[in-house]
Coordinates of C-alpha atoms in Angstrom, one line a residue:
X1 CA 116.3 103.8 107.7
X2 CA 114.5 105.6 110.6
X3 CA 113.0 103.1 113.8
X4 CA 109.6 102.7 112.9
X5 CA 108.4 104.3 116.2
X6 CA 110.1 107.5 115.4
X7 CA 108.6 107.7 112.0
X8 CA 105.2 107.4 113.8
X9 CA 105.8 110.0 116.4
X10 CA 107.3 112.4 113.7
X11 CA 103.9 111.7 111.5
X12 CA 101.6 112.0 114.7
X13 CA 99.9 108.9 114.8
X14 CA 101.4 108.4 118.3
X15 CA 103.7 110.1 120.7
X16 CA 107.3 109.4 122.6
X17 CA 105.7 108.5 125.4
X18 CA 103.4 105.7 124.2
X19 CA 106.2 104.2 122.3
X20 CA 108.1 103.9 125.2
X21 CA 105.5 102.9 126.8
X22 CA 105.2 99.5 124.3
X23 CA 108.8 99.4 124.2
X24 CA 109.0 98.7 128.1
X25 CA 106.2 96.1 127.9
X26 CA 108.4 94.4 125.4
X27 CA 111.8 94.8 127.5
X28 CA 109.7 93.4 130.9
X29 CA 110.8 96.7 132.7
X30 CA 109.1 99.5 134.4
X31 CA 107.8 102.9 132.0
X32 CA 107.6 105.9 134.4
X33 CA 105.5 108.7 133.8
X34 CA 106.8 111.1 135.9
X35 CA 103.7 113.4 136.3
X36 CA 102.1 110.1 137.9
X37 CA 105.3 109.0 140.2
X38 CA 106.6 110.6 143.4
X39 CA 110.1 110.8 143.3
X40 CA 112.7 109.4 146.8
X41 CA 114.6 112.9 147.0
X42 CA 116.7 110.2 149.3
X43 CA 117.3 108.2 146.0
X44 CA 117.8 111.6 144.0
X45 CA 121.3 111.7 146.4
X46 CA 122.6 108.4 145.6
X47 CA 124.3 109.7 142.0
X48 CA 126.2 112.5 141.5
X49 CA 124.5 115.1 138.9
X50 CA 127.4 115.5 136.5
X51 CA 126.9 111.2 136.4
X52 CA 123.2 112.1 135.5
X53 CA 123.1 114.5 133.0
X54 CA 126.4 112.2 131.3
X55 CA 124.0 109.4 131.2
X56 CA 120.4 110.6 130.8
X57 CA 119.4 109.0 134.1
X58 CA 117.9 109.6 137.7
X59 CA 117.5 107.3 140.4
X60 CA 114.0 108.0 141.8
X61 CA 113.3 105.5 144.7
X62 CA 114.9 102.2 146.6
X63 CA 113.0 98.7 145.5
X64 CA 113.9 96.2 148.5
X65 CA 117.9 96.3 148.1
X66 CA 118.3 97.6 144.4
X67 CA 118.3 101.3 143.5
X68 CA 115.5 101.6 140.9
X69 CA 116.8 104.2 138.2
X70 CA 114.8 105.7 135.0
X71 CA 116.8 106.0 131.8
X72 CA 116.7 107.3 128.1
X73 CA 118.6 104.1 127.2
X74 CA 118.4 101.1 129.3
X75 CA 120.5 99.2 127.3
X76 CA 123.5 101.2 128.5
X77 CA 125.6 98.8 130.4
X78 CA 128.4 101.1 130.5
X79 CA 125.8 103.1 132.1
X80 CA 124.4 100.4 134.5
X81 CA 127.9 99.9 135.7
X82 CA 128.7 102.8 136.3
X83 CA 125.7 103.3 138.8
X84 CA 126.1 100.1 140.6
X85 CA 130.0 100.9 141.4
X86 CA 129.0 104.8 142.5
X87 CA 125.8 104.3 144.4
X88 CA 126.8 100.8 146.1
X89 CA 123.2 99.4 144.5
X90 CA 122.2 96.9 142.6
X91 CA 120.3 98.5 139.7
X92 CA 117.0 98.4 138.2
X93 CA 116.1 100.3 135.4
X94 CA 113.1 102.0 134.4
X95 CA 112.8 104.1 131.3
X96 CA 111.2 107.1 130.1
X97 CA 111.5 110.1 127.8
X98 CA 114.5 112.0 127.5
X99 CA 113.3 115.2 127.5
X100 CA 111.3 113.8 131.1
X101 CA 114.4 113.2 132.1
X102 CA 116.2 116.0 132.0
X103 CA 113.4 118.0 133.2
X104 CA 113.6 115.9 136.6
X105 CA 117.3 116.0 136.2
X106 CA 116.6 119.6 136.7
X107 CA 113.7 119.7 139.4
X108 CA 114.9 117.0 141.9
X109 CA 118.4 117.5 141.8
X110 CA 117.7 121.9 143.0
X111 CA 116.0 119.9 146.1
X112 CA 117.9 117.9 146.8
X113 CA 121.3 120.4 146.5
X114 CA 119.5 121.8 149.4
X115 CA 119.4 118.9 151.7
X116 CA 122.0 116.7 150.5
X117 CA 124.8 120.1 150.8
X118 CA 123.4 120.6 154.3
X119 CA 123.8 116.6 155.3
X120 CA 127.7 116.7 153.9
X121 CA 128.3 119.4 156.2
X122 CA 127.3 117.6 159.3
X123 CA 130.2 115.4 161.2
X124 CA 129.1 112.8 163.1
X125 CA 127.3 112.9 165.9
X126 CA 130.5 112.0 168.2
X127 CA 131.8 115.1 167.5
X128 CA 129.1 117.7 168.3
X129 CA 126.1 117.7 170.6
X130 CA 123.3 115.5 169.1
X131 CA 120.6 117.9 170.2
X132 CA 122.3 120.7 168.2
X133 CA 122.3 118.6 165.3
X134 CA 118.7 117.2 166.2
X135 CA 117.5 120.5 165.8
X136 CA 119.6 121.8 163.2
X137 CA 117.7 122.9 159.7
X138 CA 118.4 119.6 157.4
X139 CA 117.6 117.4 159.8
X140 CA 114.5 119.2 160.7
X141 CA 113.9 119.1 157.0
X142 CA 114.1 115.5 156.5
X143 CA 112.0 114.2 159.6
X144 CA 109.1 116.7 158.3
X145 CA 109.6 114.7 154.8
X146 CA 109.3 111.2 156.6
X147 CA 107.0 112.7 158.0
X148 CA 104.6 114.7 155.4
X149 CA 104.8 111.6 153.1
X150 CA 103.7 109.2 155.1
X151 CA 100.1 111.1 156.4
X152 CA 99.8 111.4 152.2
X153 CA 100.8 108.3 151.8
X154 CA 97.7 107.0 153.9
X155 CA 100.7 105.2 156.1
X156 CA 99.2 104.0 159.5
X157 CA 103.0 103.5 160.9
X158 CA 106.6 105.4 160.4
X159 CA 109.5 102.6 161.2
X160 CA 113.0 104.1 161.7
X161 CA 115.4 100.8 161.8
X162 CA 118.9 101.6 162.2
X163 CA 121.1 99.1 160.1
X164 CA 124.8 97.8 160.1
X165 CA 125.8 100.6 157.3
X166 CA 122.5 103.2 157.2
X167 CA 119.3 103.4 158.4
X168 CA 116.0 102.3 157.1
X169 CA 112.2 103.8 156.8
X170 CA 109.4 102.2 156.2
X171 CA 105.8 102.8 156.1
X172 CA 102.7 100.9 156.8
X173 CA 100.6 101.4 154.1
X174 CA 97.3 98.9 154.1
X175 CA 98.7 97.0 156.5
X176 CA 101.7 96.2 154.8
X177 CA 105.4 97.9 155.3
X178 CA 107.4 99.3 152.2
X179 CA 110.6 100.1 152.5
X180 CA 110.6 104.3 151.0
X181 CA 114.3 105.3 152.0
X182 CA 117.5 104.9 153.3
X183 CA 119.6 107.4 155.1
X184 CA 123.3 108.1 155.7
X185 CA 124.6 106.4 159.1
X186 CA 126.1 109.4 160.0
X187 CA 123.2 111.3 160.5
X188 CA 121.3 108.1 162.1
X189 CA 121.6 109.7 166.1
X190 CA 120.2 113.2 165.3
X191 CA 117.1 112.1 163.2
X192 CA 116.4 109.6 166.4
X193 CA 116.9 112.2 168.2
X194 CA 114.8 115.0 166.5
X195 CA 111.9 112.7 167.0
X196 CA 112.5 111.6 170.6
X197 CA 112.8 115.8 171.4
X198 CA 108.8 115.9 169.1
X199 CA 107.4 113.5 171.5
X200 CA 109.0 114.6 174.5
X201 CA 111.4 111.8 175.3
X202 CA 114.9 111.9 177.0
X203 CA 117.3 111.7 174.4
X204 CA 120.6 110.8 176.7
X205 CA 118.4 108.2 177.3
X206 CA 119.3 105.0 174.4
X207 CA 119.6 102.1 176.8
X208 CA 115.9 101.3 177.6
X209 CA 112.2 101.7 175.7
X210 CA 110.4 104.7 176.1
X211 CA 106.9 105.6 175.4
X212 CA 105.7 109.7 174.2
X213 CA 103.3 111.4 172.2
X214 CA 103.3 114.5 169.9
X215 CA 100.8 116.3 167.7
X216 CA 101.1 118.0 164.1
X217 CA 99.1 120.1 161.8
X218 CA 100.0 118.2 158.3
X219 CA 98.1 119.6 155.0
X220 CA 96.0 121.8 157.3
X221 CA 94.8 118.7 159.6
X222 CA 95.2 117.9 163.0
X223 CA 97.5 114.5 163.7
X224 CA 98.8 113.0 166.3
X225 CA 101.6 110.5 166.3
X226 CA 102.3 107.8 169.4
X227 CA 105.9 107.1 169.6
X228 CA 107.6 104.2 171.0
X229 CA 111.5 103.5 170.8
X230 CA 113.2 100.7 171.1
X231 CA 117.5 99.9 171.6
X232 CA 118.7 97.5 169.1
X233 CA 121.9 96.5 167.9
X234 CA 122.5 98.8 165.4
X235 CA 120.8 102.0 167.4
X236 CA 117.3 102.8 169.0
X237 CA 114.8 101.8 166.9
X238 CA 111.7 104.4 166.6
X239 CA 107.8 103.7 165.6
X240 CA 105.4 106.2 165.1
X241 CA 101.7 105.0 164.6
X242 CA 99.8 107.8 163.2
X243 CA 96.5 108.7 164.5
X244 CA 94.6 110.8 162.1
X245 CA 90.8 112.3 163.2
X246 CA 89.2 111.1 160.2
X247 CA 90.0 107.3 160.3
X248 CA 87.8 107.6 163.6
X249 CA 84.9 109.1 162.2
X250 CA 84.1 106.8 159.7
X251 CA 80.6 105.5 159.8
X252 CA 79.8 101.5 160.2
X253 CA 78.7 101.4 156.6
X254 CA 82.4 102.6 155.4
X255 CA 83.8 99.9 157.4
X256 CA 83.1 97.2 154.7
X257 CA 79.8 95.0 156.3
X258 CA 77.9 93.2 154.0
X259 CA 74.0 93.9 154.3
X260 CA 73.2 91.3 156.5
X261 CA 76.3 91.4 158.7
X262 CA 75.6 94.6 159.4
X263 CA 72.0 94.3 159.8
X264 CA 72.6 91.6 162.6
X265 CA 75.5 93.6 164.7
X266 CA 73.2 96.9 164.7
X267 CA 70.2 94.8 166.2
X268 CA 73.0 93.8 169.0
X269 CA 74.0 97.6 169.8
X270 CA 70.5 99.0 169.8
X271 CA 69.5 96.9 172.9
X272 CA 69.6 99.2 175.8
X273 CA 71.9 96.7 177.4
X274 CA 73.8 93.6 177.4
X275 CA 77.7 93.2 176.0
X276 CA 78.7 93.1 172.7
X277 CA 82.2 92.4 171.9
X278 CA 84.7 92.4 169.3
X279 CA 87.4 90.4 168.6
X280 CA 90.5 90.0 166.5
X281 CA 94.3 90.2 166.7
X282 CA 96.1 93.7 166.9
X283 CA 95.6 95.8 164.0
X284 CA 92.2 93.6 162.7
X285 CA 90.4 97.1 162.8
X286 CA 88.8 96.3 166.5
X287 CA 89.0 99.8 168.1
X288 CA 87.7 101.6 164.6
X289 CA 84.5 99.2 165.2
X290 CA 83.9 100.6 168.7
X291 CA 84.4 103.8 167.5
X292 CA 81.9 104.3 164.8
X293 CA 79.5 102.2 167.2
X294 CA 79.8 104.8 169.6
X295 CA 79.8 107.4 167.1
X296 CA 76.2 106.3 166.1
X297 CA 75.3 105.9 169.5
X298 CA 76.4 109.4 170.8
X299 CA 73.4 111.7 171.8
X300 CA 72.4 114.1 174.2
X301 CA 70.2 111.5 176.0
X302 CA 73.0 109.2 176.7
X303 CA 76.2 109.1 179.4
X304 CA 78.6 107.3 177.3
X305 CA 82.2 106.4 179.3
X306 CA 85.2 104.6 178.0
X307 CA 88.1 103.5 179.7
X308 CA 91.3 102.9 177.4
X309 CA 94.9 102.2 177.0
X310 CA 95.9 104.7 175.7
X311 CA 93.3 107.1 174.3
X312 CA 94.5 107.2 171.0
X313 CA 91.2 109.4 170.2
X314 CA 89.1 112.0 171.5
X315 CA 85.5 111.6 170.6
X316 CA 83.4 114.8 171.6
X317 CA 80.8 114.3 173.9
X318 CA 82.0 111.0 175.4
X319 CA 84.1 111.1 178.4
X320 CA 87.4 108.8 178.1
X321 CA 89.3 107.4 180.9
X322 CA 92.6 106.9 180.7
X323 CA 94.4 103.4 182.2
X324 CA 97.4 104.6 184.3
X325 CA 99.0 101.7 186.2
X326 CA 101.6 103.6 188.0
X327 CA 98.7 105.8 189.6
X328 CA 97.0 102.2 190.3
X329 CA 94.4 103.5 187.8
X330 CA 93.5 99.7 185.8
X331 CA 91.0 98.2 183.6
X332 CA 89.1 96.5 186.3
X333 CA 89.3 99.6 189.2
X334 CA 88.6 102.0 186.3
X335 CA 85.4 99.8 185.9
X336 CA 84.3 100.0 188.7
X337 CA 84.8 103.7 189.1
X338 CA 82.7 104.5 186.0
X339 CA 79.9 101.9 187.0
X340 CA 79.5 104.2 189.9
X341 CA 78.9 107.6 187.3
X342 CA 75.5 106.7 185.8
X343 CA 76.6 105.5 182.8
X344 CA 74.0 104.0 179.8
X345 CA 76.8 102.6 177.7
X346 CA 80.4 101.3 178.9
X347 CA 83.5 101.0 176.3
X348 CA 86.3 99.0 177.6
X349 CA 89.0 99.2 175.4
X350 CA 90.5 95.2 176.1
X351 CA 89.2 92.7 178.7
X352 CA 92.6 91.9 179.6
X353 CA 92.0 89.5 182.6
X354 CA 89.4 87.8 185.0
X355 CA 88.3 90.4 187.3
X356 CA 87.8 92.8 184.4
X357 CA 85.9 90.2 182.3
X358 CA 83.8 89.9 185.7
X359 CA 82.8 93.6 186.3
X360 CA 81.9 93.8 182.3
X361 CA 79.7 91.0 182.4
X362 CA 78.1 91.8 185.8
X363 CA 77.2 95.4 184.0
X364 CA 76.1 94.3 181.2
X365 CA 73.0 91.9 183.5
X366 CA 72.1 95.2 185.5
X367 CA 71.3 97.8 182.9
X368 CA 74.4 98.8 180.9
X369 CA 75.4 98.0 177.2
X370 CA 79.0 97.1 177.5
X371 CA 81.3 97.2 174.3
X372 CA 84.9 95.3 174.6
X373 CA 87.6 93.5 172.7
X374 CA 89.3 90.1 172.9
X375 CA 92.1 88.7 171.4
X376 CA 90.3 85.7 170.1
X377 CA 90.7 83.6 166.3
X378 CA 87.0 83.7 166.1
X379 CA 83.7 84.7 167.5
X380 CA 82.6 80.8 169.2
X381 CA 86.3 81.3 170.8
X382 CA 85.1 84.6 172.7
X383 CA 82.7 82.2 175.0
X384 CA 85.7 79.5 175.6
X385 CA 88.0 82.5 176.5
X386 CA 85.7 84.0 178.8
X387 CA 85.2 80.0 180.6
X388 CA 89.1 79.8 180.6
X389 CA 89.3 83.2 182.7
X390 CA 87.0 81.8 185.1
X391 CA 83.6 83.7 184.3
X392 CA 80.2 81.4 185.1
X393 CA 78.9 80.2 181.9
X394 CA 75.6 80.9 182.9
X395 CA 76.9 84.6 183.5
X396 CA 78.1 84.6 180.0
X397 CA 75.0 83.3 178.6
X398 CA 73.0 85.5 179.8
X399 CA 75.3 88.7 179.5
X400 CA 76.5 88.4 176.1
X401 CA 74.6 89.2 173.5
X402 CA 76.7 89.2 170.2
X403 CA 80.6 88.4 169.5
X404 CA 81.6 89.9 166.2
X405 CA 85.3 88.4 164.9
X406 CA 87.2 90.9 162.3
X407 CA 90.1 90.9 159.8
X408 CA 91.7 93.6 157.6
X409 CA 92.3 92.6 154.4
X410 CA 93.5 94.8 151.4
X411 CA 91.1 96.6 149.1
X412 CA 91.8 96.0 145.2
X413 CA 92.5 99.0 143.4
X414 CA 89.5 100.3 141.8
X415 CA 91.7 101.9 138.7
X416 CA 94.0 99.0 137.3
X417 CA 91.7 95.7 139.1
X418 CA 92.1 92.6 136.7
X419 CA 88.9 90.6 136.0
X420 CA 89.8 86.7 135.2
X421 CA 89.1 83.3 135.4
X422 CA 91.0 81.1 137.9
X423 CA 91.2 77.5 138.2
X424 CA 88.5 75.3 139.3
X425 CA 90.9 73.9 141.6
X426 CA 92.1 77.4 143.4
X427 CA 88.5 78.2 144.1
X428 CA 88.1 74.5 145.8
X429 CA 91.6 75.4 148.1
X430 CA 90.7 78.9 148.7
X431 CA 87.2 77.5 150.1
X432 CA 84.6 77.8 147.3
X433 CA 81.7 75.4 147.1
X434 CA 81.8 74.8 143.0
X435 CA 79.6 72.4 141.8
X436 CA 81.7 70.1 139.0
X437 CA 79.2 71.4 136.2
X438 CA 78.6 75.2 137.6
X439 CA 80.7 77.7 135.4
X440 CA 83.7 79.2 137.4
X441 CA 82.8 82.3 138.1
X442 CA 85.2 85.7 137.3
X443 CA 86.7 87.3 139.8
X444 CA 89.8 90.3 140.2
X445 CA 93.2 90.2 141.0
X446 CA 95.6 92.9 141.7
X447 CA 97.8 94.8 139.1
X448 CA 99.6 97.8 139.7
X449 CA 99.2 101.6 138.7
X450 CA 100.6 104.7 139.8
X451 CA 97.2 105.4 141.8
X452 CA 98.2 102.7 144.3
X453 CA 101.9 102.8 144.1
X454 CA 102.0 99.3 141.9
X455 CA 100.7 97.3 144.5
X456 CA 97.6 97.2 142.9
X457 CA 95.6 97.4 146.4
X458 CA 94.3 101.0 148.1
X459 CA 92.8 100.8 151.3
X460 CA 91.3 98.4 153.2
X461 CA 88.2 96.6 154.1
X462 CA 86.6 94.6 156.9
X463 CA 86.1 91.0 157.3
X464 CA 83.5 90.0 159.7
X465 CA 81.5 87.0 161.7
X466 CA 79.2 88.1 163.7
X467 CA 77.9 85.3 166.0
X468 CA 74.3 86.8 168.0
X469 CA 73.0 85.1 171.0
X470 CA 70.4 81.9 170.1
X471 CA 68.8 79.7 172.7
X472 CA 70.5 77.3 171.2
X473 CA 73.8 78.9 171.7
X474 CA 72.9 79.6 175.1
X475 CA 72.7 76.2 175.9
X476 CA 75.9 75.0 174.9
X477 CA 77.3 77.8 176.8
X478 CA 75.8 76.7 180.1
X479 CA 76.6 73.3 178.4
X480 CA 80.3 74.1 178.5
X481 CA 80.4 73.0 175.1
X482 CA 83.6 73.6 172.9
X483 CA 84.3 76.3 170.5
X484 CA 83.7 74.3 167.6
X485 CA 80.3 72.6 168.8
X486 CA 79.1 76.6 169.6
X487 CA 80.4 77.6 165.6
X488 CA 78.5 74.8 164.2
X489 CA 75.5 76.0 165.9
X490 CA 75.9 79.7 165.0
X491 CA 76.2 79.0 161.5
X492 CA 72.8 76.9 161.7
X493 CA 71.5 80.5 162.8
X494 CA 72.7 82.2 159.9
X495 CA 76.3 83.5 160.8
X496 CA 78.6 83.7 158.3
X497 CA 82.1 83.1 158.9
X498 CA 84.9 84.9 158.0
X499 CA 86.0 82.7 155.3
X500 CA 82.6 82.8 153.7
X501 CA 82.4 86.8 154.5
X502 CA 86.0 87.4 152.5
X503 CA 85.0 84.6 150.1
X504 CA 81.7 86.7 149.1
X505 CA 83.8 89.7 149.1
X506 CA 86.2 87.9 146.7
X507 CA 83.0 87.1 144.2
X508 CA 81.8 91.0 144.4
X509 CA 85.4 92.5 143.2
X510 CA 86.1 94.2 146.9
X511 CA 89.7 92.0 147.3
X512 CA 91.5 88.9 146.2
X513 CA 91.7 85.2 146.6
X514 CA 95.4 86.2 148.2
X515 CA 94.5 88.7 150.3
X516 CA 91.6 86.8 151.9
X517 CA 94.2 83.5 152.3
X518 CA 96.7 86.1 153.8
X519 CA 94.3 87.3 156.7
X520 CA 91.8 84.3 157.5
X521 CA 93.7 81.3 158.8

């Protein structure tokens, strides 16, 4: 008697693939469609061919420490055992369609001949000169691949981690890293090495951290990459943060404000002076802010000057400065330099310490708008941290004019996003003000698709309190008054905080419960 499915797919009421498909869901593992998943050439080299095509497998990518393989059968322990013993992996399996097999079998294995051929050649790099091999055609080939998938990945980081027995990449993706690959350690010194010879670095140097830059045309655009390495245990450690044109030149409303947020931080930047400034820890989105500000205030009619460490973008029309402490050339002397130019509006890429802080505010009383950043929890904290560097509170009263605090937190994935009901009870800990009789309201959680990699998130979105200047507010400046007594006040005047600014983004279907608990302490 003939499986039921294949009676279907021979009649036409379905086909292989959705069978499969049902089958998976019924064996809790993975169904891969391989016209909708990228496949780790890296993983591709872990199995022999011949062991392959014997088993009707392919191992497409690395999932934390397991080697995640697709196969006809995934009942096959024979098969499973076989894997785990050749490729050193633990195994997870996948499945799919024969035929989709094979058909990989055939594409990924011709690239990876090419590479993996050319890496089997290479001895280590004891035995010939790394910058020979640095520049040699495989290993040129694979940094262009870390490299290539990570801009269409939308990474915002490269890590290269050296480990005991091979090294490790990972991207950033959304502000998260995922492991995508691991290497052979023998080829560990000339891929370090190809990038420190991109971004200009001394490669006989491994003993100390070095700083260098590079730029790439990738898919026809413009990039550049800021490289930093670092000497670890295991080898020198490399980060690339990747700096791409278009992340700069979004507008404020891309940037995820709700209406009223952003209708009371544009009737801060409008003024014709005063500070405004914007705070958040690294990687809270605080420089992208600035940016689009300035982008919607760049015109003909105004002298806009930033000073920055380091430039990471150039914005036409505005002239940038460049911190260089070697040269003597710092935040605060910077400052004062540009004050003397004629400038209408002043960036200053961090307030860093006192006598910076003091020059920004004394700008912002005699004419100038003045944007900055701080490395505070929350907007109220901005005033104490100003106090603590030894500012005049009734300098800071009158100088500031709006302090808007920031998080990133993960946008849900607009294709596989899961409406549902949680518990009464997880609304109350996440924050939610539920009455005991008001209905619990539906919100999403994250699923997975091949659209966002299974992580069920794709970009991200901003999470924002902005806090604007209030009589009130000014009083318990002058007033000394703490942090918390300042909040309280603020949120008498309509500020919302960023709980209550991720919580409302929870309630309209932009991110999660999780996500907005990850970010917001």
């Amino acid at each position: 008697m003939q499986p039921i499915g294949k009676v279907l797919v021979e009649l036409g009421y379905a086909t292989q693939g959705q069978i499969l498909s049902v089958l998976a869901r019924q064996m809790k593992i993975p169904y891969v469609d391989f016209s909708e998943r990228k496949v780790n050439p890296n993983a591709v080299t872990t199995t022999p061919e011949e062991l392959a095509r014997r088993y009707t497998v392919i191992p497409i990518d690395f999932d934390e420490d397991r080697l995640l393989v697709v196969m006809a059968d995934p009942r096959n322990v024979l098969a499973v055992d076989d894997l785990r013993i050749v490729t050193g992996y633990e195994i997870k399996v996948a499945i799919s369609t024969k035929e989709d097999i094979l058909q990989a079998i055939d594409q990924y294995y011709k690239q990876a001949i090419e590479t993996g051929d050319d890496f089997a050649s290479l001895e280590t790099p004891d035995e010939l000169e790394i910058q020979e091999v640095a520049e040699d055609a495989p290993i040129v080939k694979l940094v262009n691949l870390i490299i290539t998938r990570a801009v269409n990945d939308r990474a915002s980081d490269i890590h290269i981690e050296p480990q005991e027995k091979d090294m490790r990449v990972r991207y950033r993706v959304d502000g998260v890293l995922h492991e995508v690959m691991r290497s052979p350690k023998q080829i560990q010194a000339a891929v370090l090495s190809r990038f420190k010879i991109m971004a200009s670095m001394d490669i006989a140097e491994t003993r100390k951290p070095q700083d260098g830059h590079c730029g790439l045309s990738i898919n026809g655009k413009a990039i550049d990459f800021r490289v930093a390495t670092l000497p670890t245990v295991y080898g020198e450690r490399v980060v690339l943060r990747i700096l791409q044109k278009e992340s700069i030149m979004l507008k404020l409303d891309d940037l995820g404000f709700l209406p009223e947020s952003l209708e009371r931080f544009t009737s801060a930047y409008l003024k014709p002076y005063g500070a405004i400034l914007v705070t958040g820890p690294t990687g809270s989105g605080k420089s992208t802010t600035l940016y689009a500000t300035l982008n919607v205030l760049n015109t003909q009619a105004k002298n806009i000057v930033t000073i920055e460490d380091p430039v990471e973008y150039r914005l036409p029309g505005i002239n940038q400065v460049q911190i260089n402490t070697k040269a003597g050339l710092t935040f605060s002397r910077g400052l004062r330099s540009i004050l003397r130019t004629s400038p209408d509006i002043v960036m200053v890429g961090e307030i860093r310490d006192q006598e910076t802080a003091q020059i920004a505010v004394e700008a912002a009383l005699t004419g100038h708008l003045v944007l900055s950043t701080l490395h505070t929890n929350d907007a109220p904290g901005a005033i104490s941290r100003l106090t603590e560097m030894g500012i005049e509170p009734f300098l800071i009263s009158s100088a500031i004019d709006c302090v808007q605090a920031q998080r990133l937190a993960r946008r849900l994935c607009k294709d596989c996003k899961e409406a549902y009901k949680p518990s009464r009870q997880a609304l109350l800990e996440a924050g939610f003000k539920i009455a005991k009789d008001e209905e619990v309201p539906t919100i999403y959680r994250p699923k997975g698709c091949a659209k966002c990699n299974g992580t069920g998130y794709k970009g991200r979105c901003g999470i924002y309190e902005v806090m604007l200047k209030s009589e009130e507010i000014e009083r318990l400046t002058v007033g000394r008054a703490s942090a918390e007594e300042i909040k309280k006040a603020a949120v008498k005047g309509g500020m919302k905080t960023l709980r209550d600014d991720g919580l409302e983004k929870v309630l309209i279907g932009t991110t999660s419960i999780e996500e907005v608990m990850r970010v917001v302490v």
